[in-house]
Amino acid sequence: MFSVAITPPDALAGLTIRQDLGSGRYALTGFGQRCILREWTWGERRRLLAACVSHGQLDRTRFVDALLGLLTEPTPTGPAREIYASGVLWLLGITPERALPQCTAAEVALAERFGWGPTALERESAVTLDRWLVQAALSVKPSAATRHESGWNQIAVHDD
Amino acid sequence: MATIFTANSSGILVDNNRVEGVRAVDYRVIREQSNVHALGSHERVAVYYGPALVQGRIRVASADAHLDELTQTGAAFQVVANLRHAQSARSVAFDECVMTGKEFALSTGGHGETIYEFSATRVREEAAEQPAAAG
């Protein structure tokens, strides 16, 4: 097993994070605890957001509780739980300034771009697909094919 | 700009059968292509091609029964035009043709003609065999 250290932001001081390059899972250590975090799938994120978002507003407490229970093993407890939750959110790319993902619109974009349907997306890493969506939005697309018509040629028939 | 070739009167074959009364065969190639550009450069980095199609018209004095049948059935056919220029000979072949329409017109001089419109998968030009010298 080979892991690399991930340097967290200053707000997560006291938390040590390493990522296992084989499985992609993260080990968070600090404040007398240790937990393993796995990335969430596209389907998990969609369902979690559907359960925690109401009228465009996210129930943060409910969301974080569900997130930790779903993705961490064991679930962090006690006073350090809040900093562990911040570490998990940071590793999953969830930052306060980032808007809630529009899952349906993203699914349509992925279907149009790569031909993937909902079943194909279900088990894929949400973090990876987010990265692909950003790249797809940035990539240069070929312009629409231009129709070129040569001039008319005529084979005229003359009697011998 | 139109390019005009000359064919002798026995030079237009449809499925290897001579078509009587052919006045002309018109054709053009329609091709889709576009340029691919990349960030940081104004030059194109590649060209990609889309579908290519040949459109053609066979102008026949009066009408032709075989061409009428092809218009009805939609069966695929081949058109070959044997061209002659001085001492050289060439042939132009239209492969995998299908009829797309038919219309009637009055040519100059008040004679009727039928225009059979077709599309082809490709058009080929190749050197034709020189006819054997009369003995």
PDB file of C-alpha atoms in Angstrom:
ATOM      1  CA  MET A   1       0.000   0.000   0.000  1.00  0.00           C
ATOM      2  CA  PHE A   2       1.485   3.328  -1.052  1.00  0.00           C
ATOM      3  CA  SER A   3       0.078   6.585   0.239  1.00  0.00           C
ATOM      4  CA  VAL A   4       0.905  10.226  -0.172  1.00  0.00           C
ATOM      5  CA  ALA A   5       0.463  13.090   2.223  1.00  0.00           C
ATOM      6  CA  ILE A   6      -2.168  15.710   1.383  1.00  0.00           C
ATOM      7  CA  THR A   7      -1.496  19.174   2.757  1.00  0.00           C
ATOM      8  CA  PRO A   8      -4.738  20.576   4.193  1.00  0.00           C
ATOM      9  CA  PRO A   9      -5.524  24.305   4.416  1.00  0.00           C
ATOM     10  CA  ASP A  10      -4.689  26.236   7.575  1.00  0.00           C
ATOM     11  CA  ALA A  11      -8.262  25.939   8.809  1.00  0.00           C
ATOM     12  CA  LEU A  12      -7.715  22.197   9.186  1.00  0.00           C
ATOM     13  CA  ALA A  13      -4.568  22.523  11.260  1.00  0.00           C
ATOM     14  CA  GLY A  14      -4.107  19.486  13.479  1.00  0.00           C
ATOM     15  CA  LEU A  15      -5.535  17.106  10.892  1.00  0.00           C
ATOM     16  CA  THR A  16      -3.175  14.825   8.998  1.00  0.00           C
ATOM     17  CA  ILE A  17      -4.429  13.499   5.680  1.00  0.00           C
ATOM     18  CA  ARG A  18      -2.928  10.778   3.531  1.00  0.00           C
ATOM     19  CA  GLN A  19      -4.348   9.219   0.374  1.00  0.00           C
ATOM     20  CA  ASP A  20      -3.874   5.576  -0.558  1.00  0.00           C
ATOM     21  CA  LEU A  21      -2.985   5.689  -4.236  1.00  0.00           C
ATOM     22  CA  GLY A  22      -4.243   2.166  -4.815  1.00  0.00           C
ATOM     23  CA  SER A  23      -7.788   2.549  -3.483  1.00  0.00           C
ATOM     24  CA  GLY A  24      -8.064   6.334  -3.610  1.00  0.00           C
ATOM     25  CA  ARG A  25      -9.286   6.387  -0.025  1.00  0.00           C
ATOM     26  CA  TYR A  26      -8.141   8.994   2.479  1.00  0.00           C
ATOM     27  CA  ALA A  27      -6.934   8.428   6.021  1.00  0.00           C
ATOM     28  CA  LEU A  28      -7.682  11.359   8.336  1.00  0.00           C
ATOM     29  CA  THR A  29      -5.806  11.383  11.634  1.00  0.00           C
ATOM     30  CA  GLY A  30      -5.809  13.856  14.507  1.00  0.00           C
ATOM     31  CA  PHE A  31      -7.280  14.855  17.856  1.00  0.00           C
ATOM     32  CA  GLY A  32      -7.036  11.282  19.110  1.00  0.00           C
ATOM     33  CA  GLN A  33      -9.072   9.785  16.268  1.00  0.00           C
ATOM     34  CA  ARG A  34      -8.586   8.255  12.859  1.00  0.00           C
ATOM     35  CA  CYS A  35     -11.077   7.540  10.103  1.00  0.00           C
ATOM     36  CA  ILE A  36     -11.039   6.361   6.515  1.00  0.00           C
ATOM     37  CA  LEU A  37     -12.896   8.387   3.901  1.00  0.00           C
ATOM     38  CA  ARG A  38     -13.973   7.078   0.516  1.00  0.00           C
ATOM     39  CA  GLU A  39     -15.229   9.217  -2.362  1.00  0.00           C
ATOM     40  CA  TRP A  40     -18.954   9.280  -2.952  1.00  0.00           C
ATOM     41  CA  THR A  41     -20.546   8.048  -6.117  1.00  0.00           C
ATOM     42  CA  TRP A  42     -22.673  10.126  -8.429  1.00  0.00           C
ATOM     43  CA  GLY A  43     -25.780   8.265  -7.341  1.00  0.00           C
ATOM     44  CA  GLU A  44     -25.019   8.699  -3.648  1.00  0.00           C
ATOM     45  CA  ARG A  45     -24.509  12.422  -4.019  1.00  0.00           C
ATOM     46  CA  ARG A  46     -27.706  12.861  -6.002  1.00  0.00           C
ATOM     47  CA  ARG A  47     -29.746  11.009  -3.406  1.00  0.00           C
ATOM     48  CA  LEU A  48     -28.079  12.770  -0.493  1.00  0.00           C
ATOM     49  CA  LEU A  49     -28.755  16.187  -1.968  1.00  0.00           C
ATOM     50  CA  ALA A  50     -32.328  15.228  -2.769  1.00  0.00           C
ATOM     51  CA  ALA A  51     -32.814  14.283   0.883  1.00  0.00           C
ATOM     52  CA  CYS A  52     -31.156  17.378   2.370  1.00  0.00           C
ATOM     53  CA  VAL A  53     -32.116  20.184   0.012  1.00  0.00           C
ATOM     54  CA  SER A  54     -35.518  21.775   0.324  1.00  0.00           C
ATOM     55  CA  HIS A  55     -36.656  24.755  -1.726  1.00  0.00           C
ATOM     56  CA  GLY A  56     -33.102  25.341  -2.867  1.00  0.00           C
ATOM     57  CA  GLN A  57     -31.768  25.483   0.682  1.00  0.00           C
ATOM     58  CA  LEU A  58     -29.365  22.928   2.099  1.00  0.00           C
ATOM     59  CA  ASP A  59     -29.912  21.588   5.612  1.00  0.00           C
ATOM     60  CA  ARG A  60     -26.222  21.613   6.454  1.00  0.00           C
ATOM     61  CA  THR A  61     -26.425  19.730   9.723  1.00  0.00           C
ATOM     62  CA  ARG A  62     -28.469  16.948   8.217  1.00  0.00           C
ATOM     63  CA  PHE A  63     -26.233  16.881   5.161  1.00  0.00           C
ATOM     64  CA  VAL A  64     -22.970  16.636   7.122  1.00  0.00           C
ATOM     65  CA  ASP A  65     -24.363  13.983   9.454  1.00  0.00           C
ATOM     66  CA  ALA A  66     -25.466  11.868   6.521  1.00  0.00           C
ATOM     67  CA  LEU A  67     -22.210  12.487   4.659  1.00  0.00           C
ATOM     68  CA  LEU A  68     -20.019  11.355   7.538  1.00  0.00           C
ATOM     69  CA  GLY A  69     -22.192   8.343   8.210  1.00  0.00           C
ATOM     70  CA  LEU A  70     -22.086   7.323   4.550  1.00  0.00           C
ATOM     71  CA  LEU A  71     -18.451   7.868   3.639  1.00  0.00           C
ATOM     72  CA  THR A  72     -16.315   7.610   6.777  1.00  0.00           C
ATOM     73  CA  GLU A  73     -15.354   4.532   8.759  1.00  0.00           C
ATOM     74  CA  PRO A  74     -15.566   4.868  11.707  1.00  0.00           C
ATOM     75  CA  THR A  75     -17.672   8.019  11.933  1.00  0.00           C
ATOM     76  CA  PRO A  76     -15.816  10.804  13.793  1.00  0.00           C
ATOM     77  CA  THR A  77     -17.258  11.732  17.175  1.00  0.00           C
ATOM     78  CA  GLY A  78     -16.887  14.311  19.919  1.00  0.00           C
ATOM     79  CA  PRO A  79     -15.503  17.856  19.693  1.00  0.00           C
ATOM     80  CA  ALA A  80     -13.248  16.949  16.762  1.00  0.00           C
ATOM     81  CA  ARG A  81     -16.215  15.891  14.651  1.00  0.00           C
ATOM     82  CA  GLU A  82     -16.629  19.412  13.229  1.00  0.00           C
ATOM     83  CA  ILE A  83     -13.045  19.671  12.017  1.00  0.00           C
ATOM     84  CA  TYR A  84     -13.224  16.173  10.559  1.00  0.00           C
ATOM     85  CA  ALA A  85     -16.402  17.202   8.759  1.00  0.00           C
ATOM     86  CA  SER A  86     -14.590  20.242   7.356  1.00  0.00           C
ATOM     87  CA  GLY A  87     -11.763  17.983   6.192  1.00  0.00           C
ATOM     88  CA  VAL A  88     -14.211  15.647   4.472  1.00  0.00           C
ATOM     89  CA  LEU A  89     -16.001  18.509   2.744  1.00  0.00           C
ATOM     90  CA  TRP A  90     -12.678  19.953   1.578  1.00  0.00           C
ATOM     91  CA  LEU A  91     -11.479  16.628   0.165  1.00  0.00           C
ATOM     92  CA  LEU A  92     -14.764  16.148  -1.717  1.00  0.00           C
ATOM     93  CA  GLY A  93     -14.492  19.620  -3.209  1.00  0.00           C
ATOM     94  CA  ILE A  94     -17.385  21.076  -1.267  1.00  0.00           C
ATOM     95  CA  THR A  95     -16.511  24.655  -0.347  1.00  0.00           C
ATOM     96  CA  PRO A  96     -18.772  27.425   0.978  1.00  0.00           C
ATOM     97  CA  GLU A  97     -18.370  29.514  -2.170  1.00  0.00           C
ATOM     98  CA  ARG A  98     -19.310  26.645  -4.477  1.00  0.00           C
ATOM     99  CA  ALA A  99     -22.948  26.423  -5.510  1.00  0.00           C
ATOM    100  CA  LEU A 100     -24.974  23.273  -5.047  1.00  0.00           C
ATOM    101  CA  PRO A 101     -24.390  20.906  -7.971  1.00  0.00           C
ATOM    102  CA  GLN A 102     -27.242  20.819 -10.467  1.00  0.00           C
ATOM    103  CA  CYS A 103     -27.252  17.053 -10.842  1.00  0.00           C
ATOM    104  CA  THR A 104     -29.885  16.783 -13.563  1.00  0.00           C
ATOM    105  CA  ALA A 105     -28.267  19.437 -15.731  1.00  0.00           C
ATOM    106  CA  ALA A 106     -24.871  17.787 -15.217  1.00  0.00           C
ATOM    107  CA  GLU A 107     -26.313  14.403 -16.176  1.00  0.00           C
ATOM    108  CA  VAL A 108     -27.733  15.855 -19.384  1.00  0.00           C
ATOM    109  CA  ALA A 109     -24.364  17.460 -20.159  1.00  0.00           C
ATOM    110  CA  LEU A 110     -22.570  14.145 -19.594  1.00  0.00           C
ATOM    111  CA  ALA A 111     -25.098  12.318 -21.749  1.00  0.00           C
ATOM    112  CA  GLU A 112     -24.666  14.815 -24.566  1.00  0.00           C
ATOM    113  CA  ARG A 113     -20.908  14.928 -24.327  1.00  0.00           C
ATOM    114  CA  PHE A 114     -20.063  11.266 -23.705  1.00  0.00           C
ATOM    115  CA  GLY A 115     -23.284   9.383 -24.400  1.00  0.00           C
ATOM    116  CA  TRP A 116     -23.599   8.195 -20.763  1.00  0.00           C
ATOM    117  CA  GLY A 117     -27.009   7.420 -19.339  1.00  0.00           C
ATOM    118  CA  PRO A 118     -28.141   7.545 -15.675  1.00  0.00           C
ATOM    119  CA  THR A 119     -27.228   3.887 -15.079  1.00  0.00           C
ATOM    120  CA  ALA A 120     -23.672   4.435 -16.277  1.00  0.00           C
ATOM    121  CA  LEU A 121     -23.246   7.400 -13.937  1.00  0.00           C
ATOM    122  CA  GLU A 122     -24.684   5.787 -10.833  1.00  0.00           C
ATOM    123  CA  ARG A 123     -21.522   4.130  -9.547  1.00  0.00           C
ATOM    124  CA  GLU A 124     -18.946   6.564 -10.899  1.00  0.00           C
ATOM    125  CA  SER A 125     -17.036   8.843  -8.535  1.00  0.00           C
ATOM    126  CA  ALA A 126     -18.813  12.187  -8.220  1.00  0.00           C
ATOM    127  CA  VAL A 127     -15.450  13.908  -7.710  1.00  0.00           C
ATOM    128  CA  THR A 128     -14.079  12.483 -10.957  1.00  0.00           C
ATOM    129  CA  LEU A 129     -17.189  13.382 -12.953  1.00  0.00           C
ATOM    130  CA  ASP A 130     -17.108  16.913 -11.559  1.00  0.00           C
ATOM    131  CA  ARG A 131     -13.570  17.225 -12.882  1.00  0.00           C
ATOM    132  CA  TRP A 132     -14.656  15.900 -16.284  1.00  0.00           C
ATOM    133  CA  LEU A 133     -17.564  18.323 -16.445  1.00  0.00           C
ATOM    134  CA  VAL A 134     -15.283  21.264 -15.740  1.00  0.00           C
ATOM    135  CA  GLN A 135     -12.858  20.101 -18.422  1.00  0.00           C
ATOM    136  CA  ALA A 136     -15.664  19.493 -20.891  1.00  0.00           C
ATOM    137  CA  ALA A 137     -16.892  23.024 -20.346  1.00  0.00           C
ATOM    138  CA  LEU A 138     -13.405  24.389 -20.925  1.00  0.00           C
ATOM    139  CA  SER A 139     -12.451  22.239 -23.886  1.00  0.00           C
ATOM    140  CA  VAL A 140     -12.554  23.723 -27.338  1.00  0.00           C
ATOM    141  CA  LYS A 141     -15.196  22.119 -29.465  1.00  0.00           C
ATOM    142  CA  PRO A 142     -14.766  21.844 -33.242  1.00  0.00           C
ATOM    143  CA  SER A 143     -16.948  24.217 -35.104  1.00  0.00           C
ATOM    144  CA  ALA A 144     -19.945  22.739 -36.876  1.00  0.00           C
ATOM    145  CA  ALA A 145     -18.953  21.015 -40.095  1.00  0.00           C
ATOM    146  CA  THR A 146     -19.149  23.257 -43.099  1.00  0.00           C
ATOM    147  CA  ARG A 147     -20.764  22.025 -46.244  1.00  0.00           C
ATOM    148  CA  HIS A 148     -18.648  22.517 -49.345  1.00  0.00           C
ATOM    149  CA  GLU A 149     -20.215  22.084 -52.751  1.00  0.00           C
ATOM    150  CA  SER A 150     -18.132  21.844 -55.855  1.00  0.00           C
ATOM    151  CA  GLY A 151     -19.454  23.442 -59.009  1.00  0.00           C
ATOM    152  CA  TRP A 152     -21.567  21.402 -61.371  1.00  0.00           C
ATOM    153  CA  ASN A 153     -19.669  19.405 -63.978  1.00  0.00           C
ATOM    154  CA  GLN A 154     -21.376  18.429 -67.194  1.00  0.00           C
ATOM    155  CA  ILE A 155     -20.734  15.507 -69.493  1.00  0.00           C
ATOM    156  CA  ALA A 156     -22.317  16.645 -72.745  1.00  0.00           C
ATOM    157  CA  VAL A 157     -23.235  13.985 -75.310  1.00  0.00           C
ATOM    158  CA  HIS A 158     -22.575  14.658 -78.973  1.00  0.00           C
ATOM    159  CA  ASP A 159     -23.427  12.310 -81.775  1.00  0.00           C
ATOM    160  CA  ASP A 160     -20.457  11.048 -83.726  1.00  0.00           C
TER     161      ASP A 160
ATOM    162  CA  MET B   1     -17.615  27.021 -62.616  1.00  0.00           C
ATOM    163  CA  ALA B   2     -18.932  24.217 -64.796  1.00  0.00           C
ATOM    164  CA  THR B   3     -16.486  21.807 -66.362  1.00  0.00           C
ATOM    165  CA  ILE B   4     -17.683  20.304 -69.630  1.00  0.00           C
ATOM    166  CA  PHE B   5     -16.593  16.948 -70.957  1.00  0.00           C
ATOM    167  CA  THR B   6     -17.619  15.350 -74.207  1.00  0.00           C
ATOM    168  CA  ALA B   7     -18.941  11.849 -74.527  1.00  0.00           C
ATOM    169  CA  ASN B   8     -19.719  10.034 -77.721  1.00  0.00           C
ATOM    170  CA  SER B   9     -23.270   9.056 -78.363  1.00  0.00           C
ATOM    171  CA  SER B  10     -22.748   5.493 -77.161  1.00  0.00           C
ATOM    172  CA  GLY B  11     -20.905   6.606 -74.050  1.00  0.00           C
ATOM    173  CA  ILE B  12     -23.564   6.697 -71.321  1.00  0.00           C
ATOM    174  CA  LEU B  13     -24.270   3.331 -69.713  1.00  0.00           C
ATOM    175  CA  VAL B  14     -26.627   2.590 -66.843  1.00  0.00           C
ATOM    176  CA  ASP B  15     -25.975  -0.861 -65.383  1.00  0.00           C
ATOM    177  CA  ASN B  16     -23.918  -1.592 -68.506  1.00  0.00           C
ATOM    178  CA  ASN B  17     -26.906  -0.834 -70.735  1.00  0.00           C
ATOM    179  CA  ARG B  18     -26.751   1.980 -73.207  1.00  0.00           C
ATOM    180  CA  VAL B  19     -29.301   4.714 -72.572  1.00  0.00           C
ATOM    181  CA  GLU B  20     -30.703   6.146 -75.766  1.00  0.00           C
ATOM    182  CA  GLY B  21     -31.159   9.857 -76.151  1.00  0.00           C
ATOM    183  CA  VAL B  22     -28.931  11.044 -73.333  1.00  0.00           C
ATOM    184  CA  ARG B  23     -28.128  14.680 -73.817  1.00  0.00           C
ATOM    185  CA  ALA B  24     -25.949  15.277 -70.774  1.00  0.00           C
ATOM    186  CA  VAL B  25     -24.961  14.047 -67.333  1.00  0.00           C
ATOM    187  CA  ASP B  26     -24.426  16.770 -64.736  1.00  0.00           C
ATOM    188  CA  TYR B  27     -22.807  16.075 -61.379  1.00  0.00           C
ATOM    189  CA  ARG B  28     -21.259  17.771 -58.379  1.00  0.00           C
ATOM    190  CA  VAL B  29     -19.637  16.633 -55.144  1.00  0.00           C
ATOM    191  CA  ILE B  30     -20.912  17.829 -51.763  1.00  0.00           C
ATOM    192  CA  ARG B  31     -18.536  17.329 -48.879  1.00  0.00           C
ATOM    193  CA  GLU B  32     -18.607  18.399 -45.223  1.00  0.00           C
ATOM    194  CA  GLN B  33     -15.398  19.359 -43.556  1.00  0.00           C
ATOM    195  CA  SER B  34     -14.329  21.622 -40.748  1.00  0.00           C
ATOM    196  CA  ASN B  35     -11.223  22.925 -39.069  1.00  0.00           C
ATOM    197  CA  VAL B  36     -10.080  22.015 -35.563  1.00  0.00           C
ATOM    198  CA  HIS B  37      -8.415  24.687 -33.489  1.00  0.00           C
ATOM    199  CA  ALA B  38      -6.718  24.585 -30.101  1.00  0.00           C
ATOM    200  CA  LEU B  39      -6.189  27.076 -27.335  1.00  0.00           C
ATOM    201  CA  GLY B  40      -3.181  29.340 -27.810  1.00  0.00           C
ATOM    202  CA  SER B  41      -2.912  29.256 -31.587  1.00  0.00           C
ATOM    203  CA  HIS B  42      -4.770  30.830 -34.448  1.00  0.00           C
ATOM    204  CA  GLU B  43      -3.699  28.081 -36.816  1.00  0.00           C
ATOM    205  CA  ARG B  44      -5.797  25.010 -37.312  1.00  0.00           C
ATOM    206  CA  VAL B  45      -4.318  21.801 -35.927  1.00  0.00           C
ATOM    207  CA  ALA B  46      -6.374  19.357 -37.941  1.00  0.00           C
ATOM    208  CA  VAL B  47      -9.184  18.993 -40.416  1.00  0.00           C
ATOM    209  CA  TYR B  48     -11.999  16.574 -39.934  1.00  0.00           C
ATOM    210  CA  TYR B  49     -14.341  15.347 -42.621  1.00  0.00           C
ATOM    211  CA  GLY B  50     -17.998  14.577 -42.539  1.00  0.00           C
ATOM    212  CA  PRO B  51     -20.205  12.937 -45.135  1.00  0.00           C
ATOM    213  CA  ALA B  52     -19.486  13.294 -48.832  1.00  0.00           C
ATOM    214  CA  LEU B  53     -22.122  12.842 -51.487  1.00  0.00           C
ATOM    215  CA  VAL B  54     -22.394  13.071 -55.243  1.00  0.00           C
ATOM    216  CA  GLN B  55     -25.460  14.621 -56.814  1.00  0.00           C
ATOM    217  CA  GLY B  56     -26.195  13.959 -60.460  1.00  0.00           C
ATOM    218  CA  ARG B  57     -28.697  14.581 -63.227  1.00  0.00           C
ATOM    219  CA  ILE B  58     -29.192  12.598 -66.418  1.00  0.00           C
ATOM    220  CA  ARG B  59     -30.894  14.583 -69.162  1.00  0.00           C
ATOM    221  CA  VAL B  60     -32.659  12.359 -71.654  1.00  0.00           C
ATOM    222  CA  ALA B  61     -34.553  13.300 -74.767  1.00  0.00           C
ATOM    223  CA  SER B  62     -38.134  12.227 -74.201  1.00  0.00           C
ATOM    224  CA  ALA B  63     -37.759   9.513 -71.516  1.00  0.00           C
ATOM    225  CA  ASP B  64     -36.135   6.159 -70.799  1.00  0.00           C
ATOM    226  CA  ALA B  65     -38.042   3.108 -69.583  1.00  0.00           C
ATOM    227  CA  HIS B  66     -35.162   1.659 -67.588  1.00  0.00           C
ATOM    228  CA  LEU B  67     -34.532   4.933 -65.783  1.00  0.00           C
ATOM    229  CA  ASP B  68     -38.281   5.241 -65.118  1.00  0.00           C
ATOM    230  CA  GLU B  69     -38.229   1.797 -63.544  1.00  0.00           C
ATOM    231  CA  LEU B  70     -35.253   2.720 -61.350  1.00  0.00           C
ATOM    232  CA  THR B  71     -37.147   5.796 -60.200  1.00  0.00           C
ATOM    233  CA  GLN B  72     -40.077   3.616 -59.178  1.00  0.00           C
ATOM    234  CA  THR B  73     -38.153   0.796 -57.511  1.00  0.00           C
ATOM    235  CA  GLY B  74     -35.389   2.816 -55.885  1.00  0.00           C
ATOM    236  CA  ALA B  75     -32.928   0.083 -56.806  1.00  0.00           C
ATOM    237  CA  ALA B  76     -29.231   0.938 -56.825  1.00  0.00           C
ATOM    238  CA  PHE B  77     -27.520   1.304 -60.161  1.00  0.00           C
ATOM    239  CA  GLN B  78     -24.250   2.409 -61.734  1.00  0.00           C
ATOM    240  CA  VAL B  79     -23.707   5.084 -64.361  1.00  0.00           C
ATOM    241  CA  VAL B  80     -20.619   5.067 -66.548  1.00  0.00           C
ATOM    242  CA  ALA B  81     -19.769   7.800 -69.020  1.00  0.00           C
ATOM    243  CA  ASN B  82     -17.037   7.106 -71.560  1.00  0.00           C
ATOM    244  CA  LEU B  83     -15.256  10.294 -72.512  1.00  0.00           C
ATOM    245  CA  ARG B  84     -13.135  11.027 -75.526  1.00  0.00           C
ATOM    246  CA  HIS B  85     -10.638  13.804 -76.041  1.00  0.00           C
ATOM    247  CA  ALA B  86      -8.367  13.707 -79.082  1.00  0.00           C
ATOM    248  CA  GLN B  87      -6.492  10.413 -78.820  1.00  0.00           C
ATOM    249  CA  SER B  88      -7.142   9.803 -75.148  1.00  0.00           C
ATOM    250  CA  ALA B  89     -10.125   8.227 -73.523  1.00  0.00           C
ATOM    251  CA  ARG B  90     -11.390   8.310 -69.977  1.00  0.00           C
ATOM    252  CA  SER B  91     -14.390   7.019 -68.144  1.00  0.00           C
ATOM    253  CA  VAL B  92     -16.340   8.557 -65.312  1.00  0.00           C
ATOM    254  CA  ALA B  93     -18.215   6.105 -63.127  1.00  0.00           C
ATOM    255  CA  PHE B  94     -20.884   6.861 -60.534  1.00  0.00           C
ATOM    256  CA  ASP B  95     -21.163   4.057 -57.993  1.00  0.00           C
ATOM    257  CA  GLU B  96     -24.099   2.993 -55.822  1.00  0.00           C
ATOM    258  CA  CYS B  97     -26.538   5.437 -57.339  1.00  0.00           C
ATOM    259  CA  VAL B  98     -30.154   5.837 -56.346  1.00  0.00           C
ATOM    260  CA  MET B  99     -32.768   7.977 -58.018  1.00  0.00           C
ATOM    261  CA  THR B 100     -33.904  10.973 -56.009  1.00  0.00           C
ATOM    262  CA  GLY B 101     -36.326  12.582 -58.423  1.00  0.00           C
ATOM    263  CA  LYS B 102     -37.559  13.137 -61.934  1.00  0.00           C
ATOM    264  CA  GLU B 103     -38.793  16.189 -63.727  1.00  0.00           C
ATOM    265  CA  PHE B 104     -39.886  17.130 -67.224  1.00  0.00           C
ATOM    266  CA  ALA B 105     -38.625  20.133 -69.097  1.00  0.00           C
ATOM    267  CA  LEU B 106     -38.679  21.719 -72.486  1.00  0.00           C
ATOM    268  CA  SER B 107     -35.234  22.091 -73.929  1.00  0.00           C
ATOM    269  CA  THR B 108     -34.210  24.807 -76.362  1.00  0.00           C
ATOM    270  CA  GLY B 109     -35.885  24.178 -79.660  1.00  0.00           C
ATOM    271  CA  GLY B 110     -39.103  23.103 -77.981  1.00  0.00           C
ATOM    272  CA  HIS B 111     -38.141  19.465 -77.541  1.00  0.00           C
ATOM    273  CA  GLY B 112     -39.166  17.678 -74.391  1.00  0.00           C
ATOM    274  CA  GLU B 113     -36.641  16.087 -72.115  1.00  0.00           C
ATOM    275  CA  THR B 114     -36.695  14.189 -68.828  1.00  0.00           C
ATOM    276  CA  ILE B 115     -34.221  14.974 -66.114  1.00  0.00           C
ATOM    277  CA  TYR B 116     -33.477  12.046 -63.815  1.00  0.00           C
ATOM    278  CA  GLU B 117     -31.907  13.189 -60.557  1.00  0.00           C
ATOM    279  CA  PHE B 118     -29.757  10.782 -58.626  1.00  0.00           C
ATOM    280  CA  SER B 119     -27.281  10.616 -55.779  1.00  0.00           C
ATOM    281  CA  ALA B 120     -24.166   8.457 -55.780  1.00  0.00           C
ATOM    282  CA  THR B 121     -21.795   7.253 -53.096  1.00  0.00           C
ATOM    283  CA  ARG B 122     -18.746   8.213 -55.132  1.00  0.00           C
ATOM    284  CA  VAL B 123     -17.582   9.323 -58.551  1.00  0.00           C
ATOM    285  CA  ARG B 124     -14.455   7.803 -60.100  1.00  0.00           C
ATOM    286  CA  GLU B 125     -12.442   8.842 -63.105  1.00  0.00           C
ATOM    287  CA  GLU B 126     -10.090   6.421 -64.767  1.00  0.00           C
ATOM    288  CA  ALA B 127      -8.380   5.879 -68.047  1.00  0.00           C
ATOM    289  CA  ALA B 128     -10.568   3.932 -70.414  1.00  0.00           C
ATOM    290  CA  GLU B 129      -9.436   1.151 -72.696  1.00  0.00           C
ATOM    291  CA  GLN B 130      -8.635   2.403 -76.161  1.00  0.00           C
ATOM    292  CA  PRO B 131     -11.115   1.032 -78.697  1.00  0.00           C
ATOM    293  CA  ALA B 132      -9.646  -1.561 -81.058  1.00  0.00           C
ATOM    294  CA  ALA B 133      -8.690  -0.170 -84.472  1.00  0.00           C
ATOM    295  CA  ALA B 134     -11.099  -1.162 -87.241  1.00  0.00           C
ATOM    296  CA  GLY B 135      -9.590  -3.913 -89.311  1.00  0.00           C
TER     297      GLY B 135
END
